[in-house]
Amino acid sequence: MLKAEKLSVSYNNFLALKEISIEIQEGTLTGIIGPNGAGKSTLLKAMLNIIPHQGKVFINNEDINKNLAKIAYVEQKTDIDFTFPIKVKECVSMGTYAELKVFQRIKNSEWERVFKALKKVNMEEYSNHQIGELSGGQFQRVLLARCLAQNADFIFLDEPFVGIDLISERIIMDTLKELKYQGKTVLIVHHDLSKVKKYFDNIVLLNQKLIAYGSVESVFNEVNLKEAYGDTIFIGEGI
Ligand code: ADP
Ligand code: MG
């Protein structure tokens, strides 16, 4: 179980997250939902101990800092450098580095894992391409392949579907569902409310504080969404 206890984050004097406590069961797909600036990315970063925060995070009751190798994380696209000169297969191989000692070369078995991961997301033909040549959707698939190569138990993705094509979205979602059935725990920051029911088992609804957390059926309703987004929210067919 992944457990956050009273996580709070302040940027200078601005309180971005206030005392968030959640417990996430393994083998589930959880969406982190909330308006722009709600603190969704901040929540992932605090859980990963990338930014200063108050509160604690545990994996199976052990401090998360002892378990960071079990987590794969793809940050929000705006934070990623697309122009970095690196081949697709090298980018995915970074997922295997967590298990390698510094300067140890990648062995054949690890390359096999890299190509298997690329195949899974239908990107094996691109293994020798530069990442700068890829479309947004292809790149996001490569980043997911990197998570697969890492063989992580927990996968954190920040807005993976923004600006990508439908086929890539479908491949990514199918892969994540498969991972979930293998017992992996997937956490996705997501903003498209129309897909929420289709994609997730559970939802964390945020706006600086935790508005609701639980199954999609219990959380994804007008009252909660209005509390998070305000009265002007257009919910459409999603609800
Ligand atoms: P979301 O991902 O839900 O859109 P963020 O977690 O990125 O929201 O940000 C939450 C709030 O914290 C926003 O108001 C944002 O402007 C602010 N914020 C995020 N990162 C920083 C930072 N490094 N310094 C100052 N303020 C920040
Ligand atoms: Mg964000």
XYZ file of N, CA, C and O and ligand atoms in Angstrom, residues 11-12 14 16 35-43 76, ligand 1:
83
model
N 5.171 26.917 -1.405
C 6.171 27.563 -2.251
C 6.321 28.982 -1.709
O 5.374 29.758 -1.778
N 7.463 29.318 -1.185
C 7.638 30.570 -0.451
C 6.535 30.661 0.588
O 6.462 29.812 1.448
N 3.261 30.598 -0.197
C 2.000 30.136 -0.798
C 1.768 28.653 -0.498
O 2.592 27.796 -0.835
N 0.465 25.428 -1.369
C -0.036 24.764 -2.581
C -0.811 23.495 -2.249
O -1.758 23.133 -2.949
N -8.595 21.338 -10.862
C -8.350 22.418 -11.816
C -6.869 22.792 -11.924
O -6.045 22.322 -11.129
N -6.568 23.621 -12.894
C -5.217 24.145 -13.060
C -4.723 24.758 -11.765
O -5.432 25.546 -11.152
N -3.518 24.409 -11.375
C -2.959 25.017 -10.169
C -3.466 24.393 -8.884
O -3.193 24.887 -7.784
N -4.202 23.275 -8.992
C -4.777 22.629 -7.806
C -3.723 21.983 -6.912
O -3.983 21.682 -5.751
N -2.547 21.735 -7.508
C -1.495 21.074 -6.740
C -1.294 19.616 -7.138
O -0.652 18.851 -6.420
N -1.774 19.249 -8.304
C -1.684 17.851 -8.747
C -0.222 17.425 -8.957
O 0.212 16.399 -8.433
N 0.505 18.243 -9.738
C 1.923 17.926 -9.961
C 2.693 18.001 -8.645
O 3.583 17.185 -8.383
N 2.334 18.980 -7.850
C 2.990 19.144 -6.544
C 2.803 17.900 -5.684
O 3.742 17.466 -5.001
N 1.619 17.309 -5.744
C 1.366 16.102 -4.949
C 2.304 14.960 -5.363
O 2.921 14.309 -4.511
N 5.532 16.100 -16.037
C 4.688 16.819 -16.988
C 5.539 17.284 -18.161
O 6.690 17.669 -17.993
P -1.334 21.528 -11.097
O -0.350 20.466 -11.474
O -2.537 21.004 -10.384
O -1.733 22.404 -12.250
P 0.902 22.559 -9.572
O 1.151 21.474 -8.585
O 1.813 22.646 -10.714
O -0.619 22.493 -10.040
O 0.941 23.950 -8.822
C 0.161 24.244 -7.686
C 0.328 25.709 -7.315
O 1.650 25.939 -6.871
C 0.086 26.671 -8.474
O -0.535 27.822 -7.975
C 1.480 26.964 -8.973
O 1.526 28.236 -9.573
C 2.303 26.910 -7.697
N 3.660 26.445 -7.959
C 4.008 25.261 -8.536
N 5.342 25.133 -8.599
C 5.858 26.259 -8.042
C 7.179 26.729 -7.804
N 8.255 25.993 -8.145
N 7.327 27.925 -7.216
C 6.264 28.669 -6.851
N 4.986 28.283 -7.037
C 4.775 27.102 -7.636
